[in-house]
Amino acid sequence: MINIKDLKKSFDGFEVLRGVNLIIPANQITFIMGQSGTGKSVLIKHIVGLLKPDSGEIWFDNQDITKLSEKELQKIRKKIGFLFQEGALFDSMTVKENVMFPLKEHFKMSKKEIEEKAEELLSVVNLLEAKDKYPSELSGGMRKRAALARTLALQPQIVLFDEPTTGLDPILQVSIMELIKDLKERYSLTCVVISHDVPLAFKFADRIAFLHQGKILVEGTPEEIKTIDEPFIRNFIESALI
Ligand SMILES: Nc1ncnc2c1ncn2[C@@H]1O[C@H](COP(=O)(O)OP(=O)(O)OP(=O)(O)O)[C@@H](O)[C@H]1O
Ligand SMILES: [Mg+2]
């Protein structure tokens, strides 16, 4: 579905991505893991064209999206939803208005249809009862679910989740991941999840890719990753399980 080829990116002479190669298969949940500051967020920002690489390619829909203009990227961003690490809801809008916003921008629907669609999406993420609240009145988990409903409003084929569960209690972490998995099945989504959470990745990932020192060090199914004999990976996994 997405093919990342030899992607390189430096900031102020510091090489963050040093030739990333990764295939993200359709209708699967791919986890991208790795230490803080290794470039996971930088990597997925390239997939929606928020950052331009110094070199390398990202193939999606038979085109290299790194070469597209801002106007052409708008079309791509309808197909690839992005859930920011910080959630990024509009504080001055209620939850329902937040979900209605992309519908108004991108679809020719009546006000009534937009309201109905927004309520349908909020019920999918179990947040209908909070539809008239403002983001500041929500808990962290509710905010993540509201942002998820807003991302889904554009009916993307792919959703990139930047740490969707970080900062939530363990029960909520599992429930957010179960929600992502349900949505994947319901809408045939391709999901990319950035996470540090090893048990969660083992439970929910179809594939896991480790970003380390600017490259994908290993990539495979959870079963393959569990048995891989690579010192950094073993240390990462074992540190998470003590
Ligand atoms: N816009 C930018 N300008 C300059 N440097 C940046 C920019 N964005 C990221 N960086 C640098 O790139 C490196 C990787 O950052 P990134 O946010 O991708 O890390 P991460 O793997 O997502 O970490 P975390 O797990 O803490 O979220 C960091 O050294 C960061 O300071
Ligand atoms: Mg990050």
mmCIF file with all atom_site columns, C-alpha atoms and ligand atoms in Angstrom, residues 11 16 35-42 85 163 196, ligand 1:
data_model
loop_
_atom_site.group_PDB
_atom_site.id
_atom_site.type_symbol
_atom_site.label_atom_id
_atom_site.label_alt_id
_atom_site.label_comp_id
_atom_site.label_asym_id
_atom_site.label_entity_id
_atom_site.label_seq_id
_atom_site.pdbx_PDB_ins_code
_atom_site.Cartn_x
_atom_site.Cartn_y
_atom_site.Cartn_z
_atom_site.occupancy
_atom_site.B_iso_or_equiv
_atom_site.pdbx_formal_charge
_atom_site.auth_seq_id
_atom_site.auth_comp_id
_atom_site.auth_asym_id
_atom_site.auth_atom_id
_atom_site.pdbx_PDB_model_num
ATOM   1  C CA  . PHE A 1 11  ? 17.875 18.790 10.432 1.00 0.00 ? 11  PHE A CA  1
ATOM   2  C CA  . VAL A 1 16  ? 17.644 11.714 11.552 1.00 0.00 ? 16  VAL A CA  1
ATOM   3  C CA  . GLN A 1 35  ? 13.492 4.954  21.238 1.00 0.00 ? 35  GLN A CA  1
ATOM   4  C CA  . SER A 1 36  ? 12.402 8.542  21.884 1.00 0.00 ? 36  SER A CA  1
ATOM   5  C CA  . GLY A 1 37  ? 13.936 10.956 19.431 1.00 0.00 ? 37  GLY A CA  1
ATOM   6  C CA  . THR A 1 38  ? 14.827 8.346  16.797 1.00 0.00 ? 38  THR A CA  1
ATOM   7  C CA  . GLY A 1 39  ? 12.588 9.931  14.173 1.00 0.00 ? 39  GLY A CA  1
ATOM   8  C CA  . LYS A 1 40  ? 9.314  7.993  14.301 1.00 0.00 ? 40  LYS A CA  1
ATOM   9  C CA  . SER A 1 41  ? 7.178  11.137 14.145 1.00 0.00 ? 41  SER A CA  1
ATOM   10 C CA  . VAL A 1 42  ? 9.485  12.605 11.498 1.00 0.00 ? 42  VAL A CA  1
ATOM   11 C CA  . GLN A 1 85  ? 0.750  12.937 18.921 1.00 0.00 ? 85  GLN A CA  1
ATOM   12 C CA  . GLU A 1 163 ? 1.230  7.389  19.926 1.00 0.00 ? 163 GLU A CA  1
ATOM   13 C CA  . HIS A 1 196 ? 6.728  2.415  22.667 1.00 0.00 ? 196 HIS A CA  1
HETATM 14 N N1  . LIG B 2 .   ? 10.902 20.319 12.527 1.00 0.00 ? 1   LIG B N1  1
HETATM 15 C C1  . LIG B 2 .   ? 12.056 19.936 13.082 1.00 0.00 ? 1   LIG B C1  1
HETATM 16 N N2  . LIG B 2 .   ? 13.154 20.722 13.051 1.00 0.00 ? 1   LIG B N2  1
HETATM 17 C C2  . LIG B 2 .   ? 14.310 20.320 13.582 1.00 0.00 ? 1   LIG B C2  1
HETATM 18 N N3  . LIG B 2 .   ? 14.512 19.135 14.190 1.00 0.00 ? 1   LIG B N3  1
HETATM 19 C C3  . LIG B 2 .   ? 13.469 18.312 14.269 1.00 0.00 ? 1   LIG B C3  1
HETATM 20 C C4  . LIG B 2 .   ? 12.180 18.652 13.722 1.00 0.00 ? 1   LIG B C4  1
HETATM 21 N N4  . LIG B 2 .   ? 11.328 17.630 13.943 1.00 0.00 ? 1   LIG B N4  1
HETATM 22 C C5  . LIG B 2 .   ? 12.038 16.680 14.592 1.00 0.00 ? 1   LIG B C5  1
HETATM 23 N N5  . LIG B 2 .   ? 13.314 17.088 14.791 1.00 0.00 ? 1   LIG B N5  1
HETATM 24 C C6  . LIG B 2 .   ? 14.373 16.278 15.425 1.00 0.00 ? 1   LIG B C6  1
HETATM 25 O O1  . LIG B 2 .   ? 14.366 14.992 14.849 1.00 0.00 ? 1   LIG B O1  1
HETATM 26 C C7  . LIG B 2 .   ? 14.619 13.988 15.826 1.00 0.00 ? 1   LIG B C7  1
HETATM 27 C C8  . LIG B 2 .   ? 13.523 12.944 15.817 1.00 0.00 ? 1   LIG B C8  1
HETATM 28 O O2  . LIG B 2 .   ? 12.315 13.521 16.308 1.00 0.00 ? 1   LIG B O2  1
HETATM 29 P P1  . LIG B 2 .   ? 10.948 12.726 16.355 1.00 0.00 ? 1   LIG B P1  1
HETATM 30 O O3  . LIG B 2 .   ? 9.925  13.682 16.855 1.00 0.00 ? 1   LIG B O3  1
HETATM 31 O O4  . LIG B 2 .   ? 10.667 12.085 15.050 1.00 0.00 ? 1   LIG B O4  1
HETATM 32 O O5  . LIG B 2 .   ? 11.248 11.605 17.432 1.00 0.00 ? 1   LIG B O5  1
HETATM 33 P P2  . LIG B 2 .   ? 10.300 10.400 17.903 1.00 0.00 ? 1   LIG B P2  1
HETATM 34 O O6  . LIG B 2 .   ? 10.968 9.119  17.529 1.00 0.00 ? 1   LIG B O6  1
HETATM 35 O O7  . LIG B 2 .   ? 8.921  10.617 17.392 1.00 0.00 ? 1   LIG B O7  1
HETATM 36 O O8  . LIG B 2 .   ? 10.373 10.552 19.494 1.00 0.00 ? 1   LIG B O8  1
HETATM 37 P P3  . LIG B 2 .   ? 9.211  10.373 20.617 1.00 0.00 ? 1   LIG B P3  1
HETATM 38 O O9  . LIG B 2 .   ? 9.117  8.899  20.839 1.00 0.00 ? 1   LIG B O9  1
HETATM 39 O O10 . LIG B 2 .   ? 9.792  11.068 21.801 1.00 0.00 ? 1   LIG B O10 1
HETATM 40 O O11 . LIG B 2 .   ? 7.957  11.007 20.116 1.00 0.00 ? 1   LIG B O11 1
HETATM 41 C C9  . LIG B 2 .   ? 14.790 14.723 17.139 1.00 0.00 ? 1   LIG B C9  1
HETATM 42 O O12 . LIG B 2 .   ? 16.163 14.880 17.362 1.00 0.00 ? 1   LIG B O12 1
HETATM 43 C C10 . LIG B 2 .   ? 14.121 16.042 16.904 1.00 0.00 ? 1   LIG B C10 1
HETATM 44 O O13 . LIG B 2 .   ? 14.708 17.075 17.678 1.00 0.00 ? 1   LIG B O13 1
#
